[in-house]
Amino acid sequence: MIQFHLVAFAKIDKPELQERNITGISIEETIKENRKVDFDQLGIHQTKIYDFNLLEPEMEFFGPAVVEDPSTTVVIFPNQKCTVDKYANLHICISEGANE
């Protein structure tokens, strides 16, 4: 036998989404550091670097910002707003004037 191909389907239960706990940590306590970040045509900005694992539901902050996690990095450009939901999803408002 030179080659073998198998396709299988199985019905599984949907995983239950886990809500992120609220501990009362402040948004300032989630900042790992501040550093300069180059936003291409928007230039270089002093930028807050947030620890994703510390962010809690209903927290919000404005760009320029970077959210770091071991598996990904999320960039929030200047004048964008980021809000964390109860499942730790990051919602980024990209419209102009988001920080007004």
PDB file of C-alpha atoms in Angstrom, residues 17-21 56-59 83-90:
ATOM      1  CA  LEU A  17     -17.822  28.681  27.218  1.00  0.00           C
ATOM      2  CA  GLN A  18     -16.126  29.757  30.411  1.00  0.00           C
ATOM      3  CA  GLU A  19     -16.738  33.272  31.646  1.00  0.00           C
ATOM      4  CA  ARG A  20     -13.686  35.110  32.875  1.00  0.00           C
ATOM      5  CA  ASN A  21     -13.696  35.891  36.586  1.00  0.00           C
ATOM      6  CA  GLU A  56     -11.201  41.300  32.963  1.00  0.00           C
ATOM      7  CA  PRO A  57     -14.746  41.688  31.622  1.00  0.00           C
ATOM      8  CA  GLU A  58     -15.932  45.239  30.946  1.00  0.00           C
ATOM      9  CA  MET A  59     -12.409  46.670  30.960  1.00  0.00           C
ATOM     10  CA  THR A  83     -13.397  46.411  25.243  1.00  0.00           C
ATOM     11  CA  VAL A  84     -13.164  42.999  26.957  1.00  0.00           C
ATOM     12  CA  ASP A  85     -16.334  40.876  27.153  1.00  0.00           C
ATOM     13  CA  LYS A  86     -17.231  38.224  29.749  1.00  0.00           C
ATOM     14  CA  TYR A  87     -15.606  35.479  27.648  1.00  0.00           C
ATOM     15  CA  ALA A  88     -12.329  37.436  27.283  1.00  0.00           C
ATOM     16  CA  ASN A  89     -13.005  38.342  23.650  1.00  0.00           C
ATOM     17  CA  LEU A  90     -11.471  41.650  22.618  1.00  0.00           C
TER      18      LEU A  90
END
